[in-house]
Amino acid sequence: MDDAYVTFLRNIDAAVRERFHPLQLELSIVGFTALALAGMTDRGTKDIDALRGAAFFDEKQSDALDYLVAEFGRGSAGALRYGMYLDLVPQEIIWLPPHPRFLPGFRLDHIEVRRLDPIDVCVSKTFSNFQRKQDRANDRTDIMQALHEQIMSFDSYVSRLDESFPRYECHAQAPEVFPRVIAFIEEMRPLYGQARLSYSIPSWMENM
């Protein structure tokens, strides 16, 4: 576990204690930070991504999160002080697998930190990477590094991708994204394993 991320989160916890005691918050960490908290070699990311979803309809929690973004978000005094920032990501804009799997991280005085399972992180990064005409170098590198460092297995990664395709068949970008994801997995097979995707692009999508 990277000490820099833990120190940053401890300072966030202290801010919650000072201003919102006895409020308890849950931070669901996604993206590269979730991989780093799982033990993957750090590449020095600056953004600490956490989900902001339907759980935060609670007004007090929502107010606390707004405060934390103001104090520790991009361009804030906290970001300048610690060299990283908190980025709250709406769940609907990232392509998560069905029933995302969050693992225990650690509990602070006022914040419980959960981290997205590394397999689910990499599934999300796969779709994210191919939503763009040009690959996002970090996404591709993170996926390959997670496989190389055995943070996840290739078989489990492919299986979770198979579960995720149907979830996004109606997404406007699916006809462009899906073939690129499938080609990527075929490219990876000689390097990391023999697992194959069982998912087939439906004929209606191929004809679009």
Short mmCIF file of C-alpha atoms in Angstrom, two decimals, residues 8 22 34 40 48 64 68 74 84-85 93 95 110 122 127 155 173 176 199 201:
data_model
loop_
_atom_site.label_atom_id
_atom_site.label_comp_id
_atom_site.label_asym_id
_atom_site.label_seq_id
_atom_site.Cartn_x
_atom_site.Cartn_y
_atom_site.Cartn_z
CA PHE A 8 -3.43 12.09 1.65
CA PRO A 22 -19.36 12.79 14.01
CA ALA A 34 -7.31 1.23 -6.52
CA MET A 40 0.74 -2.51 -7.99
CA ILE A 48 -7.40 10.03 -6.56
CA ALA A 64 -19.13 17.04 3.19
CA LEU A 68 -13.66 17.97 0.37
CA ARG A 74 -8.06 19.79 -8.61
CA MET A 84 -2.41 14.96 -5.56
CA TYR A 85 -6.12 15.70 -5.61
CA ILE A 93 -19.72 8.00 -16.81
CA TRP A 95 -18.06 1.63 -17.79
CA HIS A 110 -14.39 9.26 9.87
CA CYS A 122 -9.02 -3.03 -15.57
CA PHE A 127 -13.65 0.27 -22.19
CA ASP A 155 -8.51 -15.66 -17.28
CA GLN A 173 -20.33 4.05 -28.60
CA GLU A 176 -17.11 1.31 -32.25
CA TYR A 199 -19.02 -12.83 -26.29
CA ILE A 201 -21.02 -8.92 -31.31
#
